[in-house]
Short mmCIF file of C-alpha atoms in Angstrom, two decimals:
data_model
loop_
_atom_site.label_atom_id
_atom_site.label_comp_id
_atom_site.label_asym_id
_atom_site.label_seq_id
_atom_site.Cartn_x
_atom_site.Cartn_y
_atom_site.Cartn_z
CA UNK A 240 -0.35 2.18 2.16
CA UNK A 241 -1.37 5.77 1.45
CA UNK A 242 -0.91 9.02 3.32
CA UNK A 243 -3.15 11.18 1.18
CA UNK A 244 -6.18 10.19 -0.89
CA UNK A 245 -6.78 12.21 -4.04
CA UNK A 246 -10.56 11.69 -4.08
CA UNK A 247 -12.50 12.72 -7.16
CA UNK A 248 -9.57 13.26 -9.51
CA UNK A 249 -9.62 9.83 -11.14
CA UNK A 250 -12.63 9.63 -13.45
CA UNK A 251 -14.44 6.83 -15.28
CA UNK A 252 -12.60 7.85 -18.46
CA UNK A 253 -9.28 7.39 -16.68
CA UNK A 254 -10.25 3.91 -15.48
CA UNK A 255 -11.38 2.93 -18.99
CA UNK A 256 -8.03 4.01 -20.44
CA UNK A 257 -6.14 2.04 -17.79
CA UNK A 258 -8.10 -1.18 -18.29
CA UNK A 259 -8.02 -0.93 -22.08
CA UNK A 260 -4.32 -0.25 -22.28
CA UNK A 261 -3.38 -3.04 -19.90
CA UNK A 262 -5.57 -5.50 -21.83
CA UNK A 263 -3.83 -4.52 -25.07
CA UNK A 264 -0.39 -4.97 -23.50
CA UNK A 265 -1.16 -8.45 -22.21
CA UNK A 266 -2.70 -9.47 -25.56
CA UNK A 267 0.47 -8.39 -27.39
CA UNK A 268 2.62 -10.44 -25.02
CA UNK A 269 0.48 -13.56 -25.42
CA UNK A 270 0.93 -13.41 -29.21
CA UNK A 271 4.47 -14.73 -28.72
CA UNK A 272 3.41 -18.01 -27.10
CA UNK A 273 4.12 -20.08 -30.24
CA UNK A 274 7.61 -18.68 -30.79
CA UNK A 275 9.35 -20.31 -27.81
CA UNK A 276 10.83 -23.77 -28.35
CA UNK A 277 14.06 -23.76 -26.30
CA UNK A 278 15.96 -21.86 -23.59
CA UNK A 279 17.69 -19.59 -26.11
CA UNK A 280 14.29 -18.44 -27.40
CA UNK A 281 12.98 -18.05 -23.85
CA UNK A 282 15.94 -16.24 -22.25
CA UNK A 283 17.60 -14.21 -25.04
CA UNK A 284 14.88 -14.19 -27.75
CA UNK A 285 16.97 -16.49 -29.94
CA UNK A 286 19.60 -13.72 -30.18
CA UNK A 287 17.41 -12.09 -32.83
CA UNK A 288 17.25 -8.46 -31.65
CA UNK A 289 18.50 -5.64 -33.82
CA UNK A 290 20.04 -2.48 -32.37
CA UNK A 291 16.91 -0.30 -32.55
CA UNK A 292 14.68 -2.82 -30.80
CA UNK A 293 17.48 -3.53 -28.33
CA UNK A 294 17.67 0.16 -27.36
CA UNK A 295 13.89 0.43 -26.90
CA UNK A 296 13.58 -2.73 -24.81
CA UNK A 297 16.64 -1.88 -22.67
CA UNK A 298 15.30 1.55 -21.79
CA UNK A 299 11.75 0.22 -21.53
CA UNK A 300 12.80 -2.42 -19.03
CA UNK A 301 14.83 -0.02 -16.92
CA UNK A 302 12.22 2.79 -17.12
CA UNK A 303 9.68 1.09 -14.91
CA UNK A 304 7.19 2.42 -12.41
CA UNK A 305 9.62 1.72 -9.60
CA UNK A 306 12.29 3.79 -11.43
CA UNK A 307 9.92 6.72 -11.73
CA UNK A 308 8.90 6.39 -8.09
CA UNK A 309 12.37 6.18 -6.53
CA UNK A 310 13.82 8.85 -8.84
CA UNK A 311 10.95 11.24 -8.07
CA UNK A 312 11.46 10.54 -4.37
CA UNK A 313 15.13 11.52 -4.75
CA UNK A 314 14.09 14.77 -6.42
CA UNK A 315 11.71 15.48 -3.54
CA UNK A 316 14.17 14.61 -0.76
CA UNK A 317 17.33 15.92 -2.47
CA UNK A 318 16.23 18.85 -4.61
CA UNK A 319 17.93 19.81 -7.87
CA UNK A 320 21.15 18.20 -6.64
CA UNK A 321 19.52 14.83 -7.36
CA UNK A 322 20.07 15.53 -11.06
CA UNK A 323 23.65 14.33 -10.64
CA UNK A 324 22.31 10.74 -10.62
CA UNK A 325 20.99 11.19 -14.16
CA UNK A 326 24.14 12.92 -15.39
CA UNK A 327 26.54 10.23 -14.18
CA UNK A 328 24.23 7.46 -15.47
CA UNK A 329 24.25 8.94 -18.98
CA UNK A 330 27.98 9.69 -18.99
CA UNK A 331 29.05 6.25 -17.81
CA UNK A 332 26.70 4.46 -20.24
CA UNK A 333 28.18 6.53 -23.08
CA UNK A 334 31.67 5.60 -21.92
CA UNK A 335 30.73 1.91 -21.99
CA UNK A 336 29.34 2.45 -25.50
CA UNK A 337 32.59 4.01 -26.67
CA UNK A 338 34.85 1.36 -25.14
CA UNK A 339 32.71 -1.79 -24.97
CA UNK A 340 33.93 -2.18 -21.39
CA UNK A 341 32.82 -5.56 -20.00
CA UNK A 342 29.74 -5.96 -22.23
CA UNK A 343 31.46 -6.41 -25.58
CA UNK A 344 33.72 -9.30 -24.49
CA UNK A 345 30.76 -10.91 -22.71
CA UNK A 346 28.75 -10.91 -25.95
CA UNK A 347 31.76 -12.29 -27.83
CA UNK A 348 31.76 -15.26 -25.46
CA UNK A 349 28.18 -16.05 -26.54
CA UNK A 350 26.91 -16.58 -22.97
CA UNK A 351 23.26 -16.13 -21.94
CA UNK A 352 23.99 -15.05 -18.34
CA UNK A 353 26.93 -13.53 -16.47
CA UNK A 354 27.40 -16.61 -14.22
CA UNK A 355 27.77 -18.70 -17.39
CA UNK A 356 30.92 -16.69 -18.07
CA UNK A 357 32.12 -17.45 -14.53
CA UNK A 358 32.15 -21.16 -15.33
CA UNK A 359 34.06 -20.72 -18.57
CA UNK A 360 36.72 -18.66 -16.82
CA UNK A 361 36.83 -20.03 -13.28
CA UNK A 362 34.90 -23.29 -13.08
CA UNK A 363 31.47 -24.63 -12.22
CA UNK A 364 31.58 -23.88 -8.49
CA UNK A 365 32.08 -20.17 -9.13
CA UNK A 366 29.13 -20.21 -11.52
CA UNK A 367 26.85 -21.81 -8.94
CA UNK A 368 27.85 -19.38 -6.17
CA UNK A 369 27.63 -16.43 -8.55
CA UNK A 370 24.20 -17.55 -9.75
CA UNK A 371 22.89 -17.91 -6.20
CA UNK A 372 24.13 -14.46 -5.19
CA UNK A 373 22.82 -12.88 -8.39
CA UNK A 374 19.36 -14.39 -8.03
CA UNK A 375 19.09 -13.73 -4.27
CA UNK A 376 20.29 -10.14 -4.67
CA UNK A 377 18.01 -9.53 -7.65
CA UNK A 378 14.93 -10.96 -5.96
CA UNK A 379 15.54 -8.85 -2.85
CA UNK A 380 16.22 -5.86 -5.08
CA UNK A 381 12.75 -6.09 -6.63
CA UNK A 382 11.17 -7.00 -3.31
CA UNK A 383 9.54 -3.59 -2.87
CA UNK A 384 8.36 -3.08 -6.45
CA UNK A 385 4.85 -4.10 -5.42
CA UNK A 386 4.93 -1.69 -2.49
CA UNK A 387 5.93 1.15 -4.81
CA UNK A 388 3.16 0.17 -7.21
CA UNK A 389 0.55 0.05 -4.48
CA UNK A 390 1.59 3.47 -3.16
CA UNK A 391 1.38 4.94 -6.65
CA UNK A 392 -2.02 3.41 -7.41
CA UNK A 393 -3.53 4.41 -4.07
CA UNK A 394 -2.19 7.96 -4.24
CA UNK A 395 -3.14 8.71 -7.83
CA UNK A 396 -6.57 7.04 -7.99
CA UNK A 397 -8.02 7.57 -4.52
CA UNK A 398 -8.48 3.82 -4.16
CA UNK A 399 -8.77 3.87 -0.37
CA UNK A 400 -9.88 0.26 0.09
CA UNK A 401 -6.95 -1.89 1.29
CA UNK A 402 -8.61 -5.10 0.13
CA UNK A 403 -9.40 -3.73 -3.35
CA UNK A 404 -5.86 -2.43 -3.64
CA UNK A 405 -4.34 -5.81 -2.76
CA UNK A 406 -6.63 -7.54 -5.26
CA UNK A 407 -5.66 -5.06 -8.00
CA UNK A 408 -1.92 -5.45 -7.41
CA UNK A 409 -2.26 -9.24 -7.23
CA UNK A 410 -4.14 -9.31 -10.54
CA UNK A 411 -1.42 -7.20 -12.17
CA UNK A 412 1.23 -9.57 -10.89
CA UNK A 413 -0.72 -12.60 -12.10
CA UNK A 414 -1.00 -11.08 -15.57
CA UNK A 415 2.75 -10.59 -15.64
CA UNK A 416 3.33 -14.17 -14.51
CA UNK A 417 0.98 -15.45 -17.22
CA UNK A 418 2.72 -13.88 -20.16
CA UNK A 419 6.28 -14.29 -18.88
CA UNK A 420 5.68 -18.00 -18.25
CA UNK A 421 4.28 -18.25 -21.77
CA UNK A 422 6.43 -16.02 -23.99
CA UNK A 423 9.71 -15.40 -22.17
CA UNK A 424 12.06 -12.74 -23.57
CA UNK A 425 10.02 -12.36 -26.76
CA UNK A 426 7.01 -11.31 -24.69
CA UNK A 427 9.20 -9.04 -22.57
CA UNK A 428 10.60 -7.30 -25.67
CA UNK A 429 7.16 -6.62 -27.15
CA UNK A 430 5.69 -5.20 -23.94
CA UNK A 431 8.84 -3.19 -23.21
CA UNK A 432 8.66 -1.57 -26.64
CA UNK A 433 5.03 -0.48 -26.29
CA UNK A 434 5.60 0.68 -22.73
CA UNK A 435 8.71 2.63 -23.76
CA UNK A 436 6.81 4.65 -26.37
CA UNK A 437 3.70 5.34 -24.28
CA UNK A 438 5.44 6.11 -21.00
CA UNK A 439 8.11 8.32 -22.59
CA UNK A 440 5.44 10.52 -24.19
CA UNK A 441 3.39 10.54 -21.00
CA UNK A 442 6.30 11.53 -18.78
CA UNK A 443 7.31 14.38 -21.08
CA UNK A 444 3.73 15.70 -21.02
CA UNK A 445 3.61 15.34 -17.23
CA UNK A 446 6.83 17.33 -16.86
CA UNK A 447 5.43 20.16 -18.95
CA UNK A 448 2.16 20.26 -17.02
CA UNK A 449 3.94 20.01 -13.66
CA UNK A 450 6.31 22.82 -14.57
CA UNK A 451 3.38 24.97 -15.74
CA UNK A 452 1.54 24.29 -12.47
CA UNK A 453 4.37 25.54 -10.24
CA UNK A 454 6.81 27.67 -12.28
CA UNK A 455 10.60 27.71 -12.33
CA UNK A 456 10.99 30.48 -9.75
CA UNK A 457 8.80 28.56 -7.31
CA UNK A 458 10.86 25.41 -7.89
CA UNK A 459 14.11 27.19 -7.07
CA UNK A 460 12.57 28.90 -4.04
CA UNK A 461 11.16 25.62 -2.70
CA UNK A 462 14.50 23.82 -3.03
CA UNK A 463 16.24 26.71 -1.27
CA UNK A 464 13.66 26.76 1.54
CA UNK A 465 13.65 23.01 2.23
CA UNK A 466 17.20 21.94 1.35
CA UNK A 467 19.34 25.08 1.33
CA UNK A 468 22.64 24.94 -0.56
CA UNK A 469 22.65 21.13 -0.44
CA UNK A 470 19.60 21.15 -2.71
CA UNK A 471 21.72 22.56 -5.54
CA UNK A 472 25.20 21.12 -4.92
CA UNK A 473 25.46 17.30 -4.88
CA UNK A 474 28.90 17.51 -3.28
CA UNK A 475 27.59 19.44 -0.26
CA UNK A 476 28.13 17.33 2.86
CA UNK A 477 24.75 18.31 4.29
CA UNK A 478 23.05 16.61 1.34
CA UNK A 479 24.40 13.85 -0.89
CA UNK A 480 28.16 14.39 -0.50
CA UNK A 481 31.19 13.18 -2.46
CA UNK A 482 30.93 9.50 -1.43
CA UNK A 483 27.33 9.36 -2.59
CA UNK A 484 28.21 10.87 -5.98
CA UNK A 485 30.95 8.27 -6.44
CA UNK A 486 28.52 5.53 -5.40
CA UNK A 487 25.99 6.79 -7.98
CA UNK A 488 28.61 6.81 -10.75
CA UNK A 489 29.20 3.16 -9.95
CA UNK A 490 25.61 1.99 -9.34
CA UNK A 491 23.39 4.24 -11.49
CA UNK A 492 26.13 4.35 -14.12
CA UNK A 493 28.34 1.30 -14.59
CA UNK A 494 26.29 -1.32 -12.76
CA UNK A 495 22.92 -0.34 -14.23
CA UNK A 496 24.10 -0.64 -17.81
CA UNK A 497 27.03 -3.10 -17.82
CA UNK A 498 26.79 -5.43 -14.82
CA UNK A 499 23.12 -5.72 -13.86
CA UNK A 500 21.83 -8.86 -15.55
CA UNK A 501 18.50 -7.44 -16.75
CA UNK A 502 20.30 -4.75 -18.78
CA UNK A 503 23.16 -6.99 -19.94
CA UNK A 504 20.59 -9.54 -21.17
CA UNK A 505 19.72 -7.07 -23.96
CA UNK A 506 23.35 -6.91 -25.09
CA UNK A 507 23.53 -10.70 -25.01
CA UNK A 508 20.35 -10.88 -27.13
CA UNK A 509 21.79 -8.90 -30.05
CA UNK A 510 22.40 -10.64 -33.36
CA UNK A 511 25.91 -9.27 -33.83
CA UNK A 512 28.59 -8.61 -31.16
CA UNK A 513 29.58 -5.51 -33.15
CA UNK A 514 26.18 -3.98 -32.32
CA UNK A 515 26.88 -3.94 -28.58
CA UNK A 516 28.80 -0.68 -28.44
CA UNK A 517 26.26 0.99 -30.72
CA UNK A 518 23.48 -0.17 -28.41
CA UNK A 519 25.11 1.47 -25.40
CA UNK A 520 25.97 4.70 -27.21
CA UNK A 521 22.36 5.11 -28.28
CA UNK A 522 21.03 4.02 -24.89
CA UNK A 523 23.14 6.58 -22.98
CA UNK A 524 20.56 9.31 -23.61
CA UNK A 525 17.85 7.00 -22.33
CA UNK A 526 19.79 6.21 -19.16
CA UNK A 527 20.17 9.96 -18.59
CA UNK A 528 16.49 10.70 -19.19
CA UNK A 529 15.11 7.78 -17.18
CA UNK A 530 16.49 9.40 -14.02
CA UNK A 531 16.26 13.06 -15.04
CA UNK A 532 12.55 13.28 -15.89
CA UNK A 533 11.33 11.58 -12.67
CA UNK A 534 13.87 13.65 -10.67
CA UNK A 535 12.27 16.76 -12.15
CA UNK A 536 8.76 15.53 -11.34
CA UNK A 537 9.89 15.03 -7.74
CA UNK A 538 11.27 18.57 -7.56
CA UNK A 539 8.02 19.91 -9.03
CA UNK A 540 6.12 17.92 -6.39
CA UNK A 541 8.28 19.55 -3.72
CA UNK A 542 7.42 23.03 -5.03
CA UNK A 543 3.72 22.19 -5.21
CA UNK A 544 3.68 20.79 -1.67
CA UNK A 545 5.49 23.85 -0.26
CA UNK A 546 2.69 26.02 -1.66
CA UNK A 547 -0.07 23.92 -0.08
CA UNK A 548 -0.24 23.95 3.71
CA UNK A 549 -2.48 20.85 3.85
CA UNK A 550 0.04 18.83 1.80
CA UNK A 551 3.04 20.35 3.58
CA UNK A 552 1.73 19.09 6.92
CA UNK A 553 1.85 15.54 5.51
CA UNK A 554 4.98 15.54 3.34
CA UNK A 555 7.09 18.26 5.02
CA UNK A 556 6.30 18.14 8.75
CA UNK A 557 8.39 20.77 10.49
CA UNK A 558 9.72 21.93 7.12
CA UNK A 559 11.72 18.75 6.40
CA UNK A 560 10.82 15.71 4.26
CA UNK A 561 8.79 13.03 6.03
CA UNK A 562 9.68 9.33 6.24
CA UNK A 563 10.51 7.19 3.17
CA UNK A 564 7.07 5.63 2.63
CA UNK A 565 5.41 9.04 2.91
CA UNK A 566 7.72 10.93 0.51
CA UNK A 567 7.40 8.07 -1.98
CA UNK A 568 3.74 9.10 -2.40
CA UNK A 569 4.41 12.80 -3.03
CA UNK A 570 4.83 12.64 -6.82
CA UNK A 571 1.68 10.59 -7.59
CA UNK A 572 -0.39 12.75 -5.24
CA UNK A 573 0.70 15.89 -7.07
CA UNK A 574 0.07 14.30 -10.49
CA UNK A 575 -3.48 13.50 -9.38
CA UNK A 576 -3.92 17.15 -8.41
CA UNK A 577 -2.58 18.77 -11.59
CA UNK A 578 -3.29 16.42 -14.52
CA UNK A 579 -6.63 16.71 -16.37
CA UNK A 580 -8.97 13.74 -16.84
CA UNK A 581 -7.87 11.50 -19.67
CA UNK A 582 -4.25 12.59 -19.38
CA UNK A 583 -4.19 11.25 -15.83
CA UNK A 584 -5.62 7.95 -17.07
CA UNK A 585 -3.03 7.66 -19.85
CA UNK A 586 -0.18 8.40 -17.46
CA UNK A 587 -1.51 5.88 -14.95
CA UNK A 588 -1.95 3.24 -17.66
CA UNK A 589 1.60 3.82 -18.85
CA UNK A 590 2.91 3.63 -15.30
CA UNK A 591 1.09 0.38 -14.57
CA UNK A 592 2.25 -1.08 -17.88
CA UNK A 593 5.76 -0.02 -16.86
CA UNK A 594 5.21 -1.73 -13.52
CA UNK A 595 4.31 -4.94 -15.35
CA UNK A 596 7.14 -4.54 -17.86
CA UNK A 597 9.80 -4.23 -15.17
CA UNK A 598 8.38 -7.22 -13.33
CA UNK A 599 8.44 -9.34 -16.47
CA UNK A 600 12.09 -8.59 -17.19
CA UNK A 601 13.19 -9.23 -13.63
CA UNK A 602 11.12 -12.38 -13.15
CA UNK A 603 12.47 -13.84 -16.39
CA UNK A 604 16.01 -12.89 -15.47
CA UNK A 605 16.14 -14.35 -11.96
CA UNK A 606 14.23 -17.52 -12.80
CA UNK A 607 16.48 -18.25 -15.77
CA UNK A 608 19.60 -17.58 -13.69
CA UNK A 609 18.45 -20.09 -11.06
CA UNK A 610 17.76 -22.67 -13.76
CA UNK A 611 20.80 -22.13 -15.98
CA UNK A 612 23.40 -21.22 -13.38
CA UNK A 613 22.40 -23.08 -10.21
CA UNK A 614 20.11 -26.07 -10.75
CA UNK A 615 21.42 -27.27 -14.12
CA UNK A 616 25.13 -27.16 -13.10
CA UNK A 617 24.32 -28.92 -9.81
CA UNK A 618 22.66 -31.71 -11.80
CA UNK A 619 25.59 -32.02 -14.16
CA UNK A 620 23.76 -30.36 -17.06
CA UNK A 621 21.53 -33.40 -17.46
CA UNK A 622 18.32 -31.34 -17.72
CA UNK A 623 16.68 -31.44 -21.13
CA UNK A 624 15.57 -28.23 -22.86
CA UNK A 625 11.94 -28.94 -22.01
CA UNK A 626 12.81 -29.62 -18.37
CA UNK A 627 14.68 -26.32 -18.19
CA UNK A 628 11.74 -24.46 -19.68
CA UNK A 629 9.33 -26.06 -17.21
CA UNK A 630 11.59 -25.32 -14.25
CA UNK A 631 12.13 -21.70 -15.30
CA UNK A 632 8.41 -21.12 -15.72
CA UNK A 633 7.74 -22.70 -12.31
CA UNK A 634 10.36 -20.48 -10.68
CA UNK A 635 8.66 -17.40 -12.15
CA UNK A 636 5.55 -18.28 -10.14
CA UNK A 637 7.48 -19.06 -6.94
CA UNK A 638 9.42 -15.80 -7.10
CA UNK A 639 6.20 -13.88 -7.75
CA UNK A 640 4.64 -15.32 -4.57
CA UNK A 641 7.73 -14.38 -2.54
CA UNK A 642 7.60 -10.81 -3.85
CA UNK A 643 3.97 -10.49 -2.82
CA UNK A 644 4.82 -11.54 0.75
CA UNK A 645 8.06 -9.54 1.03
CA UNK A 646 6.46 -6.28 -0.10
CA UNK A 647 3.89 -6.60 2.70
CA UNK A 648 6.42 -7.51 5.38
CA UNK A 649 9.58 -5.45 4.87
CA UNK A 650 9.64 -1.99 6.53
CA UNK A 651 11.12 0.69 4.25
CA UNK A 652 13.56 2.65 6.44
CA UNK A 653 15.48 4.50 3.71
CA UNK A 654 14.76 5.99 0.31
CA UNK A 655 13.65 3.25 -2.09
CA UNK A 656 16.60 3.84 -4.45
CA UNK A 657 19.06 3.42 -1.57
CA UNK A 658 17.39 0.15 -0.56
CA UNK A 659 17.69 -1.11 -4.12
CA UNK A 660 21.33 -0.04 -4.44
CA UNK A 661 22.28 -1.85 -1.23
CA UNK A 662 20.43 -5.10 -1.99
CA UNK A 663 21.79 -5.09 -5.54
CA UNK A 664 25.30 -4.56 -4.18
CA UNK A 665 25.23 -8.05 -2.65
CA UNK A 666 25.69 -9.28 -6.22
CA UNK A 667 27.22 -6.49 -8.26
CA UNK A 668 30.14 -5.49 -6.02
CA UNK A 669 31.60 -9.00 -6.27
CA UNK A 670 30.49 -9.41 -9.90
CA UNK A 671 32.30 -6.22 -10.90
CA UNK A 672 35.54 -7.52 -9.42
CA UNK A 673 35.16 -10.98 -10.98
CA UNK A 674 34.32 -9.60 -14.43
CA UNK A 675 37.05 -6.98 -14.33
CA UNK A 676 39.74 -9.40 -13.19
CA UNK A 677 38.51 -12.33 -15.26
CA UNK A 678 38.19 -10.43 -18.53
CA UNK A 679 41.27 -8.25 -18.27
CA UNK A 680 43.82 -9.98 -16.01
CA UNK A 681 45.45 -13.29 -16.93
CA UNK A 682 46.39 -14.15 -13.35
CA UNK A 683 42.87 -13.98 -11.89
CA UNK A 684 42.15 -17.30 -10.20
CA UNK A 685 39.24 -19.36 -8.92
CA UNK A 686 40.11 -18.60 -5.29
CA UNK A 687 40.14 -14.87 -6.06
CA UNK A 688 36.73 -15.17 -7.73
CA UNK A 689 35.22 -16.90 -4.70
CA UNK A 690 36.65 -14.25 -2.37
CA UNK A 691 35.39 -11.38 -4.51
CA UNK A 692 31.86 -12.79 -4.78
CA UNK A 693 31.62 -13.39 -1.04
CA UNK A 694 32.71 -9.82 -0.30
CA UNK A 695 29.40 -8.49 -1.60
CA UNK A 696 27.63 -9.68 1.55
CA UNK A 697 29.24 -6.75 3.38
CA UNK A 698 26.81 -4.45 1.55
CA UNK A 699 23.90 -5.83 3.60
CA UNK A 700 25.17 -3.82 6.58
CA UNK A 701 23.81 -0.73 4.81
CA UNK A 702 20.17 -1.82 5.21
CA UNK A 703 18.17 -0.06 7.92
CA UNK A 704 16.87 -3.17 9.76
CA UNK A 705 20.34 -4.76 9.81
CA UNK A 706 21.83 -1.51 11.11
CA UNK A 707 19.36 -1.69 14.00
CA UNK A 708 20.42 -5.27 14.78
CA UNK A 709 24.13 -4.42 14.67
CA UNK A 710 23.98 -1.15 16.60
CA UNK A 711 23.85 -2.76 20.10
CA UNK A 712 27.03 -4.66 19.20
CA UNK A 713 28.87 -1.40 18.55
CA UNK A 714 28.72 -1.52 14.74
CA UNK A 715 29.35 1.97 13.28
CA UNK A 716 26.30 3.80 11.92
CA UNK A 717 27.23 4.10 8.28
CA UNK A 718 25.18 4.81 5.19
CA UNK A 719 24.25 2.55 2.32
CA UNK A 720 26.92 4.15 0.12
CA UNK A 721 29.55 3.53 2.80
CA UNK A 722 28.62 -0.14 2.98
CA UNK A 723 28.54 -0.46 -0.81
CA UNK A 724 31.87 1.25 -1.42
CA UNK A 725 33.45 -0.86 1.33
CA UNK A 726 32.17 -4.00 -0.43
CA UNK A 727 33.65 -2.84 -3.77
CA UNK A 728 37.07 -2.20 -2.24
CA UNK A 729 37.01 -5.49 -0.33
CA UNK A 730 35.96 -7.45 -3.43
CA UNK A 731 38.78 -6.04 -5.55
CA UNK A 732 41.38 -6.39 -2.82
CA UNK A 733 40.42 -9.95 -1.90
CA UNK A 734 40.13 -10.96 -5.57
CA UNK A 735 43.64 -9.74 -6.37
CA UNK A 736 45.19 -11.04 -3.14
CA UNK A 737 43.74 -14.57 -3.37
CA UNK A 738 44.58 -14.74 -7.07
CA UNK A 739 48.21 -14.06 -6.26
CA UNK A 740 48.30 -16.42 -3.28
CA UNK A 741 46.25 -19.22 -4.89
CA UNK A 742 46.85 -19.26 -8.67
CA UNK A 743 45.11 -22.02 -10.57
CA UNK A 744 46.50 -21.80 -14.10
CA UNK A 745 43.21 -21.13 -15.88
CA UNK A 746 43.90 -20.94 -19.62
CA UNK A 747 44.10 -17.66 -21.46
CA UNK A 748 41.92 -18.67 -24.35
CA UNK A 749 38.74 -17.22 -22.79
CA UNK A 750 40.23 -13.86 -21.89
CA UNK A 751 39.31 -10.68 -23.67
CA UNK A 752 42.05 -8.73 -25.28
#
């Protein structure tokens, strides 16, 4: 889907850079095919990562095309006030690095996934339920990654052929499936590292060129014109508001670094548990920058659009931001307008490599969770290592097919970041309560864990299509952050209450001090 076609900006040189870079990335990933012999190699790279490589692959995985797209959209629709998302993400990640909150005791337990800890602390049934919720939430969470990729590619290249676009995105997905099914975490780490270096340099250059194209005074004036005071103050009720800031401190901060499985997998892949806190301290700057730079690109796009009446008619009809799928295209359209040939190709290549890199991490994560935490426990852990590898690789392909269909079907009725926060909350609101109570409270029980995990389903009421279904029944019109915060409170309250009412005497030997 595209709302503006940047014809003529994408040259043959740009296409050559894109194809060459993607070919190099896939070739690097396929070099790992002989280094995978068991599930530990496949899921956590044999726990062989050092701190430096762990930092690069953590930031590389989380700095994907979809991250750049939704963060730029927030800068466009929220102005400079959107920078608060980056600030709280960096601050909370640093706090986790200083304290080791949640992640350090998890690594000390030697688990490969978060649901594996559930079983050690609460029993097999909790692990199976937790694994199902984690995988379902994660798969839905990445359900619109392909849509974001297609919008970026269409907007930046002028590829105005729907069939060609679908073929291109399908080929990219198939390439990801090929090397993830072959190399697992080792392939993910290699591609993340290359992508991290290239995309970081490209984004910094893009910020400089975007700033030079519009100017700081024009940026401030555009934010004031479109958003007023709310464009500068994140606590302003006409913009983000206090509840949203709190929600971002939880989701963009704590959840992104310490509870979301794709990030935690890096901590669990480290050689030494003592390296975990160092990993998070070093990564805190990356978690700040991964939101801040795209936020800034979105604000620059806003300023550029305000100065162009033809673009303003599309992206700011009536002086206010257009719908979610339209504003998602603003940043790539502006990049196509301002970046010179060659630079545009490098940025696009880095973005598409980032698109593939994020897909590989997520596909590996959710397929391995389904194998390790749902199917294997249901079968009484009778699956051999080779059977687990085969099942995990098969699930990668099945999930990829689902994502292709979901991205075509689901209507985006809210900013992409808000969709992702709500779908992710189905898992992480309950997981936060279970991890917090299980790791730090002796009296947490199995019944409390079940109640906390189930509470995350409340977050689904923050999705636009579900709001439309519930509205005729008198359900209050609340935002995604309202639904998410309600799920957090309910998960903690139900977890504590059921633990007190239904204690089960789980031993203390697995608890963190």
